[in-house]
Amino acid sequence: AICVTYAGIRQRWLVVHTHAARQRAEKTLRKQYLTLSEAESKAFKYLQGKTFACEADATAALQAFCQTLKLTEVHEPRIVASPRRKRGRPGTRHAVLPHRAVSTQTAA
């Protein structure tokens, strides 16, 4: 029991922990972590599908994304130039290869 005096009145507080309350709290936390993890995974897949003009832009976007993560981590990030061709007749100059952020994401 904890004794506290508030506004001149002595109060006794008793903190009660139950097994059922702990299970409910754990279930709630698991659900919140799962939701957040799925949202981070979805954002990561969006980043992987995005194309960048140069490797520096892709690296900057990947670093900014990694700083927003709370539950997951990005391991061994790498930037890959992926050939994507436009429809229709090819141009007279060589096409510039867009860059994509590709890496492995794991839950912490």
XYZ file of C-alpha atoms in Angstrom, residues 33 36-41 43-45 47-48 62-63 65-78 102-108:
35
model
C 3.008 -3.999 -32.857
C 2.749 -0.911 -36.974
C 5.006 -3.602 -38.426
C 2.627 -4.196 -41.334
C 2.449 -0.446 -42.028
C 6.261 -0.205 -42.058
C 6.500 -3.214 -44.365
C 5.906 1.628 -46.772
C 9.119 -0.297 -47.458
C 7.566 -2.094 -50.444
C 9.963 2.606 -51.454
C 11.320 -0.444 -53.289
C 16.498 5.114 -48.045
C 18.309 6.824 -45.162
C 13.038 6.052 -44.513
C 15.282 4.136 -42.096
C 15.084 6.998 -39.601
C 11.278 6.760 -39.520
C 11.232 3.050 -38.622
C 10.278 2.106 -35.059
C 9.900 -1.684 -35.018
C 11.785 -2.928 -38.049
C 15.327 -2.580 -39.295
C 16.837 -2.508 -42.774
C 19.855 -4.786 -43.149
C 22.418 -4.601 -45.944
C 20.820 -1.820 -47.991
C 21.907 -1.607 -51.605
C 16.659 -2.757 -52.629
C 17.483 -4.353 -49.283
C 16.322 -6.776 -46.651
C 13.886 -5.741 -43.923
C 13.471 -7.681 -40.672
C 11.419 -7.150 -37.543
C 13.398 -6.171 -34.480
